[in-house]
Short mmCIF file of C-alpha atoms in Angstrom, two decimals:
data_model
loop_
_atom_site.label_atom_id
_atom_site.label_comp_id
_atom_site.label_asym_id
_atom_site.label_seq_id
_atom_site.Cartn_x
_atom_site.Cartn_y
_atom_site.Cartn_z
CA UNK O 82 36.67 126.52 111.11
CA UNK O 83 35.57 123.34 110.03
CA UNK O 84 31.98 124.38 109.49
CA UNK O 85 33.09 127.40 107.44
CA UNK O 86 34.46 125.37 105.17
CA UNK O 87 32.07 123.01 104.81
CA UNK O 88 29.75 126.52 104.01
CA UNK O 89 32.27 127.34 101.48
CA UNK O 90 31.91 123.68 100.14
CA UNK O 91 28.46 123.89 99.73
CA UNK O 92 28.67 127.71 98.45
CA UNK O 93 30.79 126.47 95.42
CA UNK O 94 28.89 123.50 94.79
CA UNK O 95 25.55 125.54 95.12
CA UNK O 96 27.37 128.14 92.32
CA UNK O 97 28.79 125.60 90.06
CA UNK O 98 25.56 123.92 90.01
CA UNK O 99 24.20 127.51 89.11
CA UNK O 100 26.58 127.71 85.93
CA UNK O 101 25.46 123.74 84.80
CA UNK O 102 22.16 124.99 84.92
CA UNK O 103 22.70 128.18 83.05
CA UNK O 104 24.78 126.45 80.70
CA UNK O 105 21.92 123.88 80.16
CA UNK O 106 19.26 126.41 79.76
CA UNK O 107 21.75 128.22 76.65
CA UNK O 108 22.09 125.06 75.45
CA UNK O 109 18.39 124.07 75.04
CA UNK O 110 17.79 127.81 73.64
CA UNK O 111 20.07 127.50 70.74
CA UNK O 112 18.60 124.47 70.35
CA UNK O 113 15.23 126.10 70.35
CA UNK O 114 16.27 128.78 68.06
CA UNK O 115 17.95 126.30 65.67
CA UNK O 116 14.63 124.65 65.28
CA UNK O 117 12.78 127.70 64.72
CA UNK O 118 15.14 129.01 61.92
CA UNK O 119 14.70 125.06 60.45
CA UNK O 120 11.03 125.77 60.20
CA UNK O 121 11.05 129.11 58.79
CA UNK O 122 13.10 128.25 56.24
CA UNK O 123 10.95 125.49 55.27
CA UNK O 124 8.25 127.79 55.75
CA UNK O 125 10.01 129.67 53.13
CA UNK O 126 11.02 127.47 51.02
CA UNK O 127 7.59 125.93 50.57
CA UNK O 128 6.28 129.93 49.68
CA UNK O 129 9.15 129.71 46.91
CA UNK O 130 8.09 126.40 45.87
CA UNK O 131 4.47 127.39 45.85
CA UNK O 132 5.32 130.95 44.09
CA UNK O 133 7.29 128.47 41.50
CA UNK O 134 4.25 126.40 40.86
CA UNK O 135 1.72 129.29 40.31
CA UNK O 136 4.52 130.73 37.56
CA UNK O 137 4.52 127.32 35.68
CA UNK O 138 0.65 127.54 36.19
CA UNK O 139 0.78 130.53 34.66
CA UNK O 140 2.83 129.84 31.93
CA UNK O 141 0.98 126.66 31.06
CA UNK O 142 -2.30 128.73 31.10
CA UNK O 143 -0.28 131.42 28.35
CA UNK O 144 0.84 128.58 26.42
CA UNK O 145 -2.67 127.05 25.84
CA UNK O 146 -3.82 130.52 25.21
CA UNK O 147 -1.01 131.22 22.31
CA UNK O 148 -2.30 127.72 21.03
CA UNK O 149 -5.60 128.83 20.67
CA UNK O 150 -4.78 131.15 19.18
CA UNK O 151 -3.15 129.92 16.52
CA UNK O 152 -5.57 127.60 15.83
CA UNK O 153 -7.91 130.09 15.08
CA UNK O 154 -5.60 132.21 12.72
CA UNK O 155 -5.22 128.72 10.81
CA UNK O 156 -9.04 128.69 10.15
CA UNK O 157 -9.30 131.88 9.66
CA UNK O 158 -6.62 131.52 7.09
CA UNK O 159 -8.52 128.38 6.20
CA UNK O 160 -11.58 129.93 5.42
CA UNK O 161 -10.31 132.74 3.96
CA UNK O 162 -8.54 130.55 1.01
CA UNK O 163 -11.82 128.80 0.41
CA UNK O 164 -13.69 131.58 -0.03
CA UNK O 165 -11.28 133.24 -2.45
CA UNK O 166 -10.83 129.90 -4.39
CA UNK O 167 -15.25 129.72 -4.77
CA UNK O 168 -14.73 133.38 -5.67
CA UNK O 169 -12.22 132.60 -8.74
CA UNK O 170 -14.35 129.67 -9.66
CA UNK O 171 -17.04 132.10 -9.67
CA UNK O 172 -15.31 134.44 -11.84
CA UNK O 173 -13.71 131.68 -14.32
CA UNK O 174 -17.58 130.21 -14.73
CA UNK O 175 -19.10 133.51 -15.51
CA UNK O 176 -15.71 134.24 -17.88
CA UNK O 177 -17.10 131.23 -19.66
CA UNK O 178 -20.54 131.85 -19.43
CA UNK O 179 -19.80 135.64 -21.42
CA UNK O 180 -17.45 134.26 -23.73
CA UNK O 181 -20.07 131.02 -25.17
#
């Protein structure tokens, strides 16, 4: 009698050191798992951050273009007012020329 429950003892312990050990292992999974989500979402966020970067890139690069752009229509503009000023000059001189 005695040695049956002393096998019972020893089944019990043997089970609820089972459960501890189970319970453990779940433990350090989630754990696991928690880290793993932690690092894809950094993961992701850095893609979001990078994505953000190349728009501003982007955008800087458009920017600088539009600039450009209207630096040249300023010259253009530029030029195009000198040349019809020497034109009327022109004109005005020869007016003066005919009428002497």
């Amino acid at each position: 009698m005695k040695a049956e429950e002393e096998e019972e003892e020893e089944e019990k312990k043997k089970e609820e050191k089972g459960k501890e050990e189970a319970e453990k292992e779940k433990k350090e999974t989630r754990e696991v798992e928690k880290k793993e989500e932690k690092i894809e979402e950094a993961g992701e966020e850095e893609k979001k951050l990078e994505e953000e970067k190349k728009e501003e890139t982007e955008k800087e690069k458009a920017t600088e273009k539009e600039a450009e752009l209207e630096k040249k229509k300023k010259q253009q503009r530029k030029r195009s007012l000198e040349k019809l000023k020497k034109e009327r000059k022109e004109k005005k001189s020869a007016m003066l020329r005919q009428k002497s």
